[in-house]
Short mmCIF file of C-alpha atoms in Angstrom, two decimals:
data_model
loop_
_atom_site.label_atom_id
_atom_site.label_comp_id
_atom_site.label_asym_id
_atom_site.label_seq_id
_atom_site.Cartn_x
_atom_site.Cartn_y
_atom_site.Cartn_z
CA GLY A 526 56.53 84.13 112.71
CA ALA A 527 60.00 85.70 112.81
CA GLU A 528 62.87 83.94 111.08
CA VAL A 529 65.31 82.44 113.58
CA ILE A 530 68.97 82.21 112.58
CA ASP A 531 71.26 79.96 114.59
CA ALA A 532 74.41 82.07 115.06
CA THR A 533 76.15 79.71 117.46
CA GLY A 534 79.91 80.22 117.21
CA LEU A 535 79.50 83.26 114.96
CA VAL A 536 79.87 87.00 115.50
CA VAL A 537 76.77 89.17 115.08
CA ALA A 538 77.57 92.83 114.39
CA PRO A 539 76.52 95.75 112.21
CA GLY A 540 78.13 95.80 108.78
CA LEU A 541 81.84 96.53 109.17
CA VAL A 542 83.61 99.36 107.32
CA ASP A 543 87.19 99.24 106.00
CA ILE A 544 88.50 102.57 104.70
CA HIS A 545 91.80 101.14 103.43
CA VAL A 546 91.59 98.37 100.85
CA HIS A 547 93.58 97.55 97.72
CA PHE A 548 91.42 96.04 94.99
CA ARG A 549 94.13 96.72 92.37
CA GLU A 550 91.81 97.66 89.54
CA PRO A 551 92.82 98.92 87.02
CA GLY A 552 96.16 97.51 85.97
CA GLN A 553 97.08 95.06 88.72
CA THR A 554 94.20 92.60 88.59
CA HIS A 555 96.56 89.61 88.74
CA LYS A 556 96.69 90.48 92.46
CA GLU A 557 93.03 91.39 93.05
CA ASP A 558 90.13 93.09 91.34
CA ILE A 559 87.02 94.89 92.50
CA HIS A 560 84.79 91.81 92.18
CA THR A 561 87.05 89.40 94.10
CA GLY A 562 87.83 92.10 96.66
CA ALA A 563 84.15 92.80 97.21
CA LEU A 564 83.44 89.07 97.64
CA ALA A 565 86.21 88.83 100.23
CA ALA A 566 84.86 91.89 102.04
CA ALA A 567 81.37 90.44 102.18
CA ALA A 568 82.70 87.10 103.44
CA GLY A 569 84.39 88.94 106.30
CA GLY A 570 81.30 90.94 107.26
CA PHE A 571 82.36 94.21 105.61
CA THR A 572 79.54 96.05 103.87
CA SER A 573 81.45 99.25 102.97
CA VAL A 574 85.04 99.64 101.79
CA VAL A 575 87.19 102.48 100.44
CA MET A 576 89.80 101.67 97.81
CA MET A 577 93.25 103.18 97.56
CA ALA A 578 94.12 105.02 94.37
CA ASN A 579 97.62 103.65 93.70
CA THR A 580 96.50 101.49 90.79
CA ASN A 581 97.94 101.50 87.27
CA PRO A 582 97.01 104.01 86.02
CA THR A 583 96.41 105.78 89.30
CA ILE A 584 92.95 107.18 89.99
CA SER A 585 94.00 110.70 89.10
CA ASP A 586 91.55 111.67 86.37
CA VAL A 587 87.81 111.59 85.82
CA GLU A 588 87.93 108.90 83.15
CA THR A 589 89.72 106.39 85.39
CA LEU A 590 87.54 107.35 88.35
CA LYS A 591 84.34 106.74 86.42
CA GLU A 592 85.65 103.41 85.11
CA VAL A 593 86.42 102.22 88.64
CA LEU A 594 83.09 103.39 90.07
CA ALA A 595 81.15 101.73 87.24
CA SER A 596 82.81 98.44 88.13
CA ALA A 597 82.20 99.02 91.84
CA ALA A 598 78.49 99.70 91.28
CA LYS A 599 77.99 96.08 90.20
CA GLU A 600 78.91 94.70 93.63
CA ASN A 601 76.67 93.83 96.56
CA VAL A 602 78.76 95.80 99.06
CA HIS A 603 79.36 99.55 99.01
CA VAL A 604 82.67 100.20 97.25
CA TYR A 605 84.05 103.77 97.39
CA THR A 606 87.41 105.09 96.29
CA ASN A 607 90.08 107.65 96.97
CA ALA A 608 91.60 109.78 94.25
CA THR A 609 95.29 110.66 94.32
CA VAL A 610 96.62 113.80 95.94
CA THR A 611 99.34 114.31 93.36
CA LYS A 612 99.74 113.73 89.60
CA ASN A 613 96.73 114.99 87.62
CA PHE A 614 95.34 116.52 90.78
CA ASP A 615 92.08 118.39 90.29
CA GLY A 616 90.42 117.75 93.60
CA LYS A 617 87.13 119.53 93.11
CA THR A 618 86.42 117.85 89.76
CA LEU A 619 87.31 114.43 91.12
CA LEU A 620 85.08 114.91 94.15
CA GLU A 621 82.19 116.01 91.95
CA ASN A 622 82.58 112.80 89.96
CA GLY A 623 82.50 110.44 92.93
CA ALA A 624 85.85 110.40 94.74
CA LEU A 625 85.36 110.09 98.50
CA SER A 626 88.71 111.47 99.70
CA PHE A 627 92.36 111.79 98.68
CA SER A 628 95.43 109.64 99.24
CA ASP A 629 98.73 108.76 97.56
CA ASP A 630 98.86 105.66 99.78
CA GLY A 631 102.30 104.08 99.79
CA ILE A 632 103.98 107.29 98.63
CA PRO A 633 104.69 109.82 101.42
CA LEU A 634 103.91 113.46 100.71
CA GLN A 635 107.39 114.92 101.17
CA SER A 636 106.37 118.44 100.21
CA THR A 637 104.75 120.41 103.01
CA LYS A 638 103.45 122.83 100.39
CA VAL A 639 101.60 120.03 98.58
CA LEU A 640 100.14 118.76 101.86
CA LYS A 641 99.01 122.24 102.91
CA GLU A 642 97.31 122.86 99.57
CA ALA A 643 95.67 119.44 99.63
CA LEU A 644 94.36 119.99 103.16
CA ASP A 645 92.96 123.40 102.20
CA LEU A 646 91.18 121.90 99.20
CA ALA A 647 89.88 119.00 101.26
CA LYS A 648 88.52 121.36 103.92
CA ALA A 649 86.81 123.51 101.30
CA ASN A 650 85.09 120.42 99.93
CA ASN A 651 84.24 118.78 103.27
CA THR A 652 86.50 115.77 102.82
CA PHE A 653 89.92 114.64 104.07
CA VAL A 654 93.45 113.65 103.08
CA ALA A 655 94.87 110.24 104.08
CA VAL A 656 98.65 109.90 104.23
CA HIS A 657 101.32 107.21 104.35
CA GLU A 658 103.94 108.42 106.81
CA GLU A 659 107.50 107.21 106.15
CA ASP A 660 110.10 109.89 105.46
CA PRO A 661 112.31 108.40 102.70
CA GLU A 662 115.30 110.47 103.82
CA LEU A 663 115.24 108.80 107.24
CA ASN A 664 114.67 105.25 106.00
CA GLY A 665 116.80 102.37 104.81
CA ILE A 666 115.51 99.25 103.07
CA LEU A 667 111.73 99.08 103.39
CA GLY A 668 109.88 96.08 104.75
CA PHE A 669 112.31 95.33 107.58
CA ASN A 670 112.20 97.05 110.96
CA GLU A 671 115.51 98.69 111.86
CA GLY A 672 116.33 96.34 114.76
CA ILE A 673 115.96 93.03 112.99
CA ALA A 674 117.49 94.46 109.80
CA ARG A 675 120.62 95.44 111.74
CA ASP A 676 120.92 92.42 114.00
CA LYS A 677 119.86 89.58 111.70
CA PHE A 678 120.35 90.82 108.14
CA HIS A 679 123.14 93.41 108.62
CA PHE A 680 121.71 96.38 106.74
CA CYS A 681 119.75 99.52 107.56
CA GLY A 682 116.01 98.90 107.59
CA ALA A 683 112.94 101.10 108.00
CA THR A 684 113.28 103.35 111.03
CA GLY A 685 110.71 104.33 113.61
CA VAL A 686 111.70 107.98 113.43
CA ALA A 687 110.85 108.01 109.71
CA GLU A 688 107.24 107.29 110.68
CA TYR A 689 106.58 109.28 113.82
CA SER A 690 108.57 112.37 112.85
CA MET A 691 106.60 112.73 109.63
CA ILE A 692 103.36 112.22 111.53
CA ALA A 693 104.41 114.98 113.95
CA ARG A 694 105.09 117.35 111.06
CA ASP A 695 101.82 116.63 109.28
CA VAL A 696 99.44 116.69 112.24
CA MET A 697 100.70 120.16 113.10
CA ILE A 698 100.05 121.33 109.53
CA ALA A 699 96.54 119.91 109.82
CA TYR A 700 96.16 121.69 113.16
CA ASP A 701 97.16 124.98 111.55
CA ARG A 702 94.85 124.53 108.56
CA ARG A 703 91.93 123.27 110.68
CA ALA A 704 91.53 120.46 108.17
CA HIS A 705 90.93 116.71 108.54
CA LEU A 706 94.06 114.59 108.17
CA HIS A 707 93.89 110.80 108.40
CA ILE A 708 97.07 108.87 109.27
CA GLN A 709 97.27 105.45 107.64
CA HIS A 710 98.55 102.22 109.21
CA LEU A 711 100.32 103.35 112.38
CA SER A 712 102.98 100.81 113.35
CA LYS A 713 104.79 102.45 116.27
CA ALA A 714 103.65 103.20 119.82
CA GLU A 715 105.27 106.65 119.50
CA SER A 716 103.05 107.34 116.49
CA VAL A 717 99.95 106.66 118.56
CA LYS A 718 101.17 109.14 121.18
CA VAL A 719 101.81 111.83 118.55
CA VAL A 720 98.26 111.41 117.21
CA GLU A 721 96.90 111.58 120.75
CA PHE A 722 98.86 114.80 121.38
CA ALA A 723 97.48 116.41 118.21
CA GLN A 724 93.94 115.42 119.12
CA GLN A 725 94.37 116.94 122.58
CA LEU A 726 95.38 120.21 120.91
CA GLY A 727 92.12 120.10 118.98
CA ALA A 728 93.51 118.98 115.62
CA ASN A 729 91.07 117.12 113.37
CA VAL A 730 93.30 114.06 113.08
CA THR A 731 92.19 110.44 112.84
CA ALA A 732 94.26 107.31 112.37
CA GLU A 733 94.11 103.61 111.65
CA ALA A 734 96.17 100.54 112.47
CA ALA A 735 96.34 97.32 110.49
CA PRO A 736 95.66 94.06 112.36
CA GLN A 737 99.20 92.79 111.86
CA HIS A 738 100.71 95.80 113.60
CA PHE A 739 98.93 95.13 116.87
CA SER A 740 99.06 91.32 116.68
CA LYS A 741 102.50 90.41 115.25
CA THR A 742 106.14 91.46 115.71
CA GLU A 743 109.24 91.52 113.51
CA ASP A 744 110.20 88.00 114.65
CA LEU A 745 107.68 86.73 112.10
CA LEU A 746 110.27 87.55 109.40
CA LEU A 747 112.48 84.78 110.78
CA ILE A 748 109.63 82.29 110.37
CA LYS A 749 107.78 83.44 107.25
CA GLY A 750 110.57 85.22 105.37
CA SER A 751 109.47 87.58 102.61
CA SER A 752 105.80 86.78 103.30
CA ALA A 753 106.16 88.87 106.46
CA LYS A 754 107.62 91.92 104.66
CA MET A 755 105.31 94.92 104.57
CA ASN A 756 105.25 98.70 104.59
CA PRO A 757 105.47 99.92 107.30
CA PRO A 758 107.25 96.86 108.69
CA LEU A 759 106.38 94.75 111.68
CA ALA A 760 108.12 96.21 114.71
CA LEU A 761 109.81 94.94 117.86
CA LYS A 762 106.78 95.91 119.93
CA ARG A 763 103.14 95.84 118.94
CA CYS A 764 101.58 99.18 118.08
#
């Protein structure tokens, strides 16, 4: 009497989880909103997602957080959200009102003092901080890897050292604070090795990679143009 589903040619798996999505609500819904993002997630087999907080306004206060979560509660997949690390940062209050974790995604935390304080607060509240690792002082024009920027477009692009040096700095701060740090969208093989080193030391460090960074290279810029620009950029070698 059991229902039989013909899954020929399909993938059968537990519900997938994506902890780094941009649903652009509030303020940027011409790109995406929570409803269309949730529909896309469900279509791809994702049953739980975590939104980034770099909306407009950013998810930095309880009012905006509650507005976003009320919209998310209407969807048929589980939609969670980060709150920002900086700006109107009151971590404990935001956590109590439904924020899952903290991230300024897209904006590197240049201040080690801010990162240390954020990690301490996250540890005290049993959550984590997720960071975008590109040191602005070591970078050129974003979206182009340094090699192709120099050789094909004749300017300074985004450098590998901007990514993996900042990761090295931050994983060691996390190691010292015994707090959970999550590294977003690794794009360099060296970055993977730095994370591995920190984990071997016993640091509570996790990381993610986007599909394009282990499936495509910077040569795609010569074919797709600006459609292949991203932050961090596609590199000469796959992550």
